[in-house]
mmCIF file of C-alpha atoms in Angstrom:
data_model
loop_
_atom_site.group_PDB
_atom_site.id
_atom_site.type_symbol
_atom_site.label_atom_id
_atom_site.label_comp_id
_atom_site.label_asym_id
_atom_site.label_seq_id
_atom_site.Cartn_x
_atom_site.Cartn_y
_atom_site.Cartn_z
ATOM 1 C CA MET T 1 0.000 0.000 0.000
ATOM 2 C CA PRO T 2 1.514 3.398 -0.993
ATOM 3 C CA HIS T 3 2.220 5.935 1.717
ATOM 4 C CA LYS T 4 -0.051 8.958 1.937
ATOM 5 C CA PRO T 5 1.807 12.168 1.042
ATOM 6 C CA PHE T 6 2.757 14.530 3.852
ATOM 7 C CA ILE T 7 0.321 17.451 4.115
ATOM 8 C CA ARG T 8 2.309 20.653 3.700
ATOM 9 C CA THR T 9 1.116 22.219 6.924
ATOM 10 C CA LEU T 10 1.570 25.876 7.791
ATOM 11 C CA ARG T 11 3.954 24.831 10.551
ATOM 12 C CA ALA T 12 6.134 22.909 8.082
ATOM 13 C CA GLN T 13 6.028 25.754 5.558
ATOM 14 C CA TRP T 14 6.925 28.387 8.139
ATOM 15 C CA LEU T 15 9.736 26.315 9.601
ATOM 16 C CA GLY T 16 11.141 25.513 6.158
ATOM 17 C CA GLN T 17 11.073 29.155 5.146
ATOM 18 C CA ARG T 18 12.810 30.271 8.348
ATOM 19 C CA LEU T 19 15.565 27.687 7.841
ATOM 20 C CA ARG T 20 16.018 28.716 4.208
ATOM 21 C CA VAL T 21 16.273 32.405 5.170
ATOM 22 C CA LEU T 22 18.878 31.620 7.849
ATOM 23 C CA ARG T 23 20.898 29.537 5.381
ATOM 24 C CA GLU T 24 20.842 32.232 2.715
ATOM 25 C CA GLN T 25 21.799 34.911 5.251
ATOM 26 C CA ARG T 26 24.973 32.895 5.930
ATOM 27 C CA GLY T 27 25.667 32.562 2.208
ATOM 28 C CA LEU T 28 25.561 28.752 2.340
ATOM 29 C CA THR T 29 24.386 26.496 -0.470
ATOM 30 C CA LEU T 30 22.220 23.425 0.038
ATOM 31 C CA LYS T 31 25.153 21.307 -1.147
ATOM 32 C CA LEU T 32 27.519 22.645 1.539
ATOM 33 C CA VAL T 33 24.929 22.227 4.297
ATOM 34 C CA ALA T 34 24.064 18.720 3.127
ATOM 35 C CA GLU T 35 27.738 17.717 3.226
ATOM 36 C CA HIS T 36 28.055 19.066 6.772
ATOM 37 C CA LEU T 37 24.998 17.160 7.994
ATOM 38 C CA GLN T 38 25.798 14.107 5.883
ATOM 39 C CA ARG T 39 22.378 14.386 4.283
ATOM 40 C CA ASP T 40 21.261 14.231 0.682
ATOM 41 C CA THR T 41 20.987 17.685 -0.936
ATOM 42 C CA SER T 42 17.510 16.915 -2.268
ATOM 43 C CA ALA T 43 16.365 15.972 1.248
ATOM 44 C CA LEU T 44 17.329 19.387 2.617
ATOM 45 C CA GLY T 45 15.487 21.019 -0.264
ATOM 46 C CA ARG T 46 12.379 19.030 0.614
ATOM 47 C CA TYR T 47 12.658 20.215 4.231
ATOM 48 C CA GLU T 48 12.830 23.855 3.168
ATOM 49 C CA ARG T 49 9.878 23.453 0.775
ATOM 50 C CA ALA T 50 7.866 21.575 3.420
ATOM 51 C CA ASP T 51 7.646 18.564 1.102
ATOM 52 C CA TRP T 52 8.734 16.383 4.005
ATOM 53 C CA PRO T 53 8.810 16.984 7.802
ATOM 54 C CA ILE T 54 12.238 17.730 9.255
ATOM 55 C CA ARG T 55 13.404 16.024 12.445
ATOM 56 C CA LYS T 56 14.100 18.067 15.546
ATOM 57 C CA GLY T 57 17.713 16.850 15.683
ATOM 58 C CA ASP T 58 18.354 18.195 12.194
ATOM 59 C CA VAL T 59 16.853 21.554 13.153
ATOM 60 C CA VAL T 60 19.252 21.756 16.111
ATOM 61 C CA ALA T 61 22.192 20.913 13.840
ATOM 62 C CA LEU T 62 21.153 23.513 11.273
ATOM 63 C CA LEU T 63 20.684 26.271 13.847
ATOM 64 C CA ASP T 64 24.120 25.475 15.284
ATOM 65 C CA LEU T 65 25.683 25.518 11.819
ATOM 66 C CA TYR T 66 24.042 28.860 11.026
ATOM 67 C CA GLY T 67 25.252 30.311 14.324
ATOM 68 C CA PHE T 68 21.717 31.117 15.389
ATOM 69 C CA HIS T 69 21.676 31.238 19.186
ATOM 70 C CA ASP T 70 18.714 33.458 20.070
ATOM 71 C CA ALA T 71 17.234 31.394 22.905
ATOM 72 C CA ALA T 72 13.591 32.427 22.507
ATOM 73 C CA GLU T 73 13.533 31.985 18.739
ATOM 74 C CA ARG T 74 15.360 28.655 18.953
ATOM 75 C CA ALA T 75 12.754 27.433 21.439
ATOM 76 C CA ARG T 76 9.980 28.423 19.037
ATOM 77 C CA LEU T 77 11.576 26.722 16.052
ATOM 78 C CA LEU T 78 12.286 23.538 17.988
ATOM 79 C CA ALA T 79 8.743 23.451 19.353
ATOM 80 C CA LEU T 80 7.553 23.892 15.791
ATOM 81 C CA ALA T 81 9.730 20.989 14.618
ATOM 82 C CA GLU T 82 7.915 18.695 17.058
ATOM 83 C CA GLU T 83 4.520 19.740 15.705
ATOM 84 C CA VAL T 84 5.010 20.055 11.931
ATOM 85 C CA TRP T 85 2.260 17.522 11.324
ATOM 86 C CA ARG T 86 -0.422 19.553 13.168
ATOM 87 C CA THR T 87 -3.053 21.465 11.218
ATOM 88 C CA ASP T 88 -5.138 23.023 13.973
ATOM 89 C CA ARG T 89 -5.270 26.471 15.561
ATOM 90 C CA TRP T 90 -2.152 28.339 16.608
ATOM 91 C CA ASP T 91 -3.357 30.560 19.412
ATOM 92 C CA GLU T 92 -3.555 29.378 23.031
ATOM 93 C CA ASP T 93 -2.030 25.964 22.289
ATOM 94 C CA TYR T 94 1.570 26.901 22.978
ATOM 95 C CA GLY T 95 1.383 29.495 25.721
ATOM 96 C CA ASP T 96 4.485 31.671 25.639
ATOM 97 C CA VAL T 97 6.451 29.403 23.308
ATOM 98 C CA VAL T 98 4.573 29.891 20.029
ATOM 99 C CA ASP T 99 1.602 32.241 19.763
ATOM 100 C CA SER T 100 -0.793 33.002 16.932
ATOM 101 C CA SER T 101 1.487 35.733 15.573
ATOM 102 C CA PHE T 102 4.033 33.075 14.637
ATOM 103 C CA ILE T 103 2.136 32.426 11.446
ATOM 104 C CA GLN T 104 1.117 35.911 10.476
ATOM 105 C CA TYR T 105 -1.768 36.986 8.313
ATOM 106 C CA PRO T 106 0.472 39.232 6.169
ATOM 107 C CA TRP T 107 2.777 36.255 5.578
ATOM 108 C CA LEU T 108 -0.110 34.309 4.064
ATOM 109 C CA GLU T 109 -1.150 37.326 1.994
ATOM 110 C CA SER T 110 2.340 37.559 0.554
ATOM 111 C CA ARG T 111 2.421 33.836 -0.363
ATOM 112 C CA ALA T 112 -1.061 33.462 -1.829
ATOM 113 C CA GLU T 113 -1.755 33.355 -5.556
ATOM 114 C CA LYS T 114 -5.376 34.246 -4.857
ATOM 115 C CA ILE T 115 -6.972 35.807 -1.764
ATOM 116 C CA CYS T 116 -10.714 35.276 -1.549
ATOM 117 C CA SER T 117 -12.860 36.722 1.213
ATOM 118 C CA TYR T 118 -16.500 36.595 2.197
ATOM 119 C CA ASN T 119 -17.375 39.601 4.331
ATOM 120 C CA THR T 120 -20.551 40.062 6.350
ATOM 121 C CA MET T 121 -19.694 42.980 8.654
ATOM 122 C CA LEU T 122 -16.796 45.048 7.297
ATOM 123 C CA LEU T 123 -14.824 45.504 4.108
ATOM 124 C CA PRO T 124 -11.657 43.417 3.767
ATOM 125 C CA GLY T 125 -8.543 45.211 5.008
ATOM 126 C CA LEU T 126 -6.995 45.200 1.526
ATOM 127 C CA MET T 127 -9.837 47.401 0.263
ATOM 128 C CA GLN T 128 -10.168 49.868 3.137
ATOM 129 C CA THR T 129 -9.323 53.560 2.895
ATOM 130 C CA ARG T 130 -7.186 55.128 5.622
ATOM 131 C CA ASN T 131 -10.161 56.801 7.302
ATOM 132 C CA TYR T 132 -12.311 53.671 7.166
ATOM 133 C CA ALA T 133 -9.454 51.564 8.538
ATOM 134 C CA GLU T 134 -8.812 54.028 11.362
ATOM 135 C CA ALA T 135 -12.491 54.003 12.358
ATOM 136 C CA VAL T 136 -12.532 50.187 12.405
ATOM 137 C CA ILE T 137 -9.293 49.936 14.381
ATOM 138 C CA ARG T 138 -10.377 52.564 16.924
ATOM 139 C CA ASN T 139 -13.583 50.620 17.473
ATOM 140 C CA ALA T 140 -11.632 47.393 18.089
ATOM 141 C CA GLU T 141 -9.027 48.889 20.438
ATOM 142 C CA PRO T 142 -9.658 49.938 24.076
ATOM 143 C CA PRO T 143 -10.933 53.525 24.497
ATOM 144 C CA ASP T 144 -7.650 54.579 26.122
ATOM 145 C CA ALA T 145 -5.430 53.138 23.366
ATOM 146 C CA PRO T 146 -2.584 55.590 22.556
ATOM 147 C CA ALA T 147 -2.808 57.441 19.249
ATOM 148 C CA GLY T 148 0.592 56.014 18.308
ATOM 149 C CA THR T 149 -0.750 52.467 18.637
ATOM 150 C CA ILE T 150 -3.740 53.255 16.434
ATOM 151 C CA ASN T 151 -1.497 54.858 13.817
ATOM 152 C CA ARG T 152 0.843 51.849 13.725
ATOM 153 C CA TRP T 153 -2.057 49.468 13.113
ATOM 154 C CA VAL T 154 -3.421 51.754 10.385
ATOM 155 C CA GLU T 155 -0.027 51.973 8.677
ATOM 156 C CA LEU T 156 0.366 48.186 8.812
ATOM 157 C CA ARG T 157 -3.017 47.746 7.153
ATOM 158 C CA LEU T 158 -2.168 50.224 4.414
ATOM 159 C CA GLU T 159 1.253 48.634 3.919
ATOM 160 C CA ARG T 160 -0.424 45.283 3.302
ATOM 161 C CA GLN T 161 -2.407 46.832 0.454
ATOM 162 C CA ARG T 162 0.727 46.795 -1.696
ATOM 163 C CA VAL T 163 -0.305 43.260 -2.613
ATOM 164 C CA LEU T 164 -2.927 44.909 -4.854
ATOM 165 C CA ASP T 165 -0.130 46.216 -7.068
ATOM 166 C CA GLY T 166 1.334 42.752 -7.685
ATOM 167 C CA ASP T 167 0.169 39.622 -9.471
ATOM 168 C CA THR T 168 -1.967 38.311 -6.603
ATOM 169 C CA TRP T 169 -5.616 37.796 -7.528
ATOM 170 C CA ILE T 170 -7.871 39.571 -4.999
ATOM 171 C CA GLU T 171 -11.479 38.488 -4.878
ATOM 172 C CA ALA T 172 -14.186 39.522 -2.409
ATOM 173 C CA ILE T 173 -17.852 38.706 -1.939
ATOM 174 C CA LEU T 174 -19.486 41.391 0.191
ATOM 175 C CA ASP T 175 -22.797 41.086 1.937
ATOM 176 C CA GLU T 176 -24.846 44.115 0.870
ATOM 177 C CA THR T 177 -25.097 45.261 4.487
ATOM 178 C CA VAL T 178 -21.329 45.881 4.477
ATOM 179 C CA LEU T 179 -21.847 48.583 1.859
ATOM 180 C CA ARG T 180 -24.672 50.205 3.807
ATOM 181 C CA ARG T 181 -23.040 50.206 7.251
ATOM 182 C CA LEU T 182 -21.977 53.808 7.965
ATOM 183 C CA VAL T 183 -18.528 53.100 9.341
ATOM 184 C CA GLY T 184 -17.141 56.435 10.572
ATOM 185 C CA GLY T 185 -20.161 58.358 9.239
ATOM 186 C CA PRO T 186 -21.515 59.338 5.789
ATOM 187 C CA THR T 187 -18.429 61.289 4.669
ATOM 188 C CA ILE T 188 -16.001 58.450 5.352
ATOM 189 C CA MET T 189 -18.391 55.941 3.813
ATOM 190 C CA ARG T 190 -18.766 58.000 0.626
ATOM 191 C CA GLU T 191 -14.985 58.092 0.331
ATOM 192 C CA GLN T 192 -14.814 54.342 0.934
ATOM 193 C CA LEU T 193 -17.455 53.475 -1.657
ATOM 194 C CA SER T 194 -15.723 55.716 -4.203
ATOM 195 C CA HIS T 195 -12.506 53.836 -3.485
ATOM 196 C CA LEU T 196 -14.272 50.501 -4.072
ATOM 197 C CA HIS T 197 -15.673 51.822 -7.330
ATOM 198 C CA GLN T 198 -12.129 52.669 -8.453
ATOM 199 C CA LEU T 199 -10.737 49.296 -7.387
ATOM 200 C CA ALA T 200 -13.368 47.234 -9.194
ATOM 201 C CA PRO T 201 -11.966 47.646 -12.775
ATOM 202 C CA ARG T 202 -8.467 46.469 -11.819
ATOM 203 C CA PRO T 203 -7.487 43.326 -13.742
ATOM 204 C CA ASN T 204 -6.509 41.434 -10.571
ATOM 205 C CA VAL T 205 -9.565 42.462 -8.523
ATOM 206 C CA VAL T 206 -12.977 40.791 -8.551
ATOM 207 C CA LEU T 207 -15.609 42.446 -6.379
ATOM 208 C CA ARG T 208 -19.061 40.901 -6.012
ATOM 209 C CA VAL T 209 -22.025 41.682 -3.784
ATOM 210 C CA LEU T 210 -24.387 39.226 -2.141
ATOM 211 C CA PRO T 211 -27.790 40.983 -2.053
ATOM 212 C CA SER T 212 -29.413 41.279 1.373
ATOM 213 C CA SER T 213 -32.511 39.689 -0.172
ATOM 214 C CA THR T 214 -30.631 36.404 -0.664
ATOM 215 C CA PRO T 215 -32.254 33.704 1.509
ATOM 216 C CA LEU T 216 -30.303 30.947 3.248
ATOM 217 C CA HIS T 217 -26.870 30.556 1.669
ATOM 218 C CA ALA T 218 -23.428 28.981 2.249
ATOM 219 C CA GLY T 219 -22.123 31.952 4.258
ATOM 220 C CA MET T 220 -24.601 31.931 7.117
ATOM 221 C CA ASP T 221 -21.846 31.038 9.603
ATOM 222 C CA GLY T 222 -20.028 34.311 9.018
ATOM 223 C CA SER T 223 -17.009 35.923 7.394
ATOM 224 C CA PHE T 224 -13.860 34.097 6.335
ATOM 225 C CA THR T 225 -10.789 34.570 4.177
ATOM 226 C CA LEU T 226 -9.443 31.884 1.887
ATOM 227 C CA PHE T 227 -5.783 31.851 0.843
ATOM 228 C CA ARG T 228 -5.197 29.812 -2.295
ATOM 229 C CA LEU T 229 -1.476 29.066 -2.236
ATOM 230 C CA PRO T 230 0.659 28.010 -5.216
ATOM 231 C CA LYS T 231 0.705 24.296 -5.958
ATOM 232 C CA PRO T 232 1.417 21.937 -4.320
ATOM 233 C CA TYR T 233 0.428 23.793 -1.130
ATOM 234 C CA PRO T 234 -3.214 23.401 -0.075
ATOM 235 C CA ALA T 235 -5.627 26.256 0.569
ATOM 236 C CA VAL T 236 -5.797 27.820 4.045
ATOM 237 C CA ALA T 237 -8.893 29.435 5.553
ATOM 238 C CA TYR T 238 -8.818 32.138 8.222
ATOM 239 C CA LEU T 239 -11.529 33.164 10.667
ATOM 240 C CA GLU T 240 -11.517 35.785 13.388
ATOM 241 C CA SER T 241 -13.915 36.290 16.290
ATOM 242 C CA LEU T 242 -13.978 37.328 19.937
ATOM 243 C CA GLY T 243 -12.834 33.778 20.656
ATOM 244 C CA GLY T 244 -9.563 34.274 18.781
ATOM 245 C CA ARG T 245 -7.973 33.763 15.386
ATOM 246 C CA LEU T 246 -8.274 30.433 13.649
ATOM 247 C CA TYR T 247 -6.333 29.056 10.678
ATOM 248 C CA VAL T 248 -7.977 26.058 9.020
ATOM 249 C CA GLU T 249 -5.750 23.825 6.900
ATOM 250 C CA ALA T 250 -6.339 20.901 4.562
ATOM 251 C CA PRO T 251 -8.401 18.824 4.428
ATOM 252 C CA LYS T 252 -10.875 20.900 6.515
ATOM 253 C CA SER T 253 -10.150 24.029 4.473
ATOM 254 C CA MET T 254 -11.911 22.406 1.502
ATOM 255 C CA ARG T 255 -15.208 23.097 3.260
ATOM 256 C CA PHE T 256 -14.449 26.807 2.872
ATOM 257 C CA VAL T 257 -13.446 26.370 -0.759
ATOM 258 C CA ASP T 258 -16.829 24.746 -1.391
ATOM 259 C CA ALA T 259 -18.693 27.435 0.583
ATOM 260 C CA TYR T 260 -16.976 30.223 -1.348
ATOM 261 C CA ASP T 261 -17.805 28.623 -4.688
ATOM 262 C CA ARG T 262 -21.457 28.289 -3.628
ATOM 263 C CA LEU T 263 -21.566 31.933 -2.536
ATOM 264 C CA GLY T 264 -20.145 32.948 -5.894
ATOM 265 C CA ALA T 265 -22.981 31.107 -7.614
ATOM 266 C CA VAL T 266 -25.633 33.340 -5.976
ATOM 267 C CA ALA T 267 -23.745 36.667 -5.751
ATOM 268 C CA LEU T 268 -24.219 39.473 -8.268
ATOM 269 C CA SER T 269 -21.854 39.668 -11.215
ATOM 270 C CA PRO T 270 -18.952 42.173 -11.013
ATOM 271 C CA GLY T 271 -20.834 44.558 -13.310
ATOM 272 C CA GLU T 272 -24.068 44.329 -11.323
ATOM 273 C CA SER T 273 -22.103 44.750 -8.106
ATOM 274 C CA ARG T 274 -20.421 47.902 -9.368
ATOM 275 C CA ARG T 275 -23.780 49.381 -10.340
ATOM 276 C CA LEU T 276 -25.144 48.619 -6.872
ATOM 277 C CA ILE T 277 -22.158 50.375 -5.300
ATOM 278 C CA GLU T 278 -22.873 53.374 -7.535
ATOM 279 C CA SER T 279 -26.512 53.496 -6.438
ATOM 280 C CA ILE T 280 -25.628 53.310 -2.725
ATOM 281 C CA LEU T 281 -23.019 56.026 -3.267
ATOM 282 C CA LYS T 282 -25.704 58.264 -4.830
ATOM 283 C CA GLU T 283 -27.941 57.656 -1.801
ATOM 284 C CA LEU T 284 -25.184 59.029 0.441
ATOM 285 C CA SER T 285 -24.600 62.130 -1.725
#
């Protein structure tokens, strides 16, 4: 009976990328490292690509070879090496060793070939104007949050929007109520809807609206983002709530792929969606 292939988990991908970055920072080739560890060059390549799980002992040897002695980061990488097969949530499972920021949302954005989102409450961060983003972030932060903290979060969100200028395909299905929610007031919302109207014609942007009149549909459980990574890496879904952040990997992520496809089947076309945005914008004028 043939062996089942190793699922390229986020943990394995993140660990492989970190090891590759450390190797390249030292100016070492895979061949030189393989000779030092007495390993096959192709095996080390598979570790870095997350094609195959690396053993903890090899991680220790690599970190020593690369002269990487930061105690906290070593502890995180070694803990990760023990769990490369896991595909469940990141937050709360590791305490102070590895937290949910270890796999970061921007990291997934930068790796994805296509970013698909279904939004029921707010616009996706990649499509928010500065004023809209600031209003959302202020609402999420404590009332006494320093202005500097708010500004840093806003700048991070705007920095992430550079992905719009690349080759990444950005697709969003918006519940109609998202367009009608007066985030920050009428002036900010008019600016935001105008921005959406300008984004819609971009060749790498697909914007569709799910009418509020739509009855029961595949998105009744709420918003989610779907990162479609380059082959052979499987899709990853992301959800956020008051209970924390959750990354869903294969094979469970296929449920979100199916839900998104079903939502697309009942959403308005891009042209119809743009006309609806125009009509709501006129209502606010």
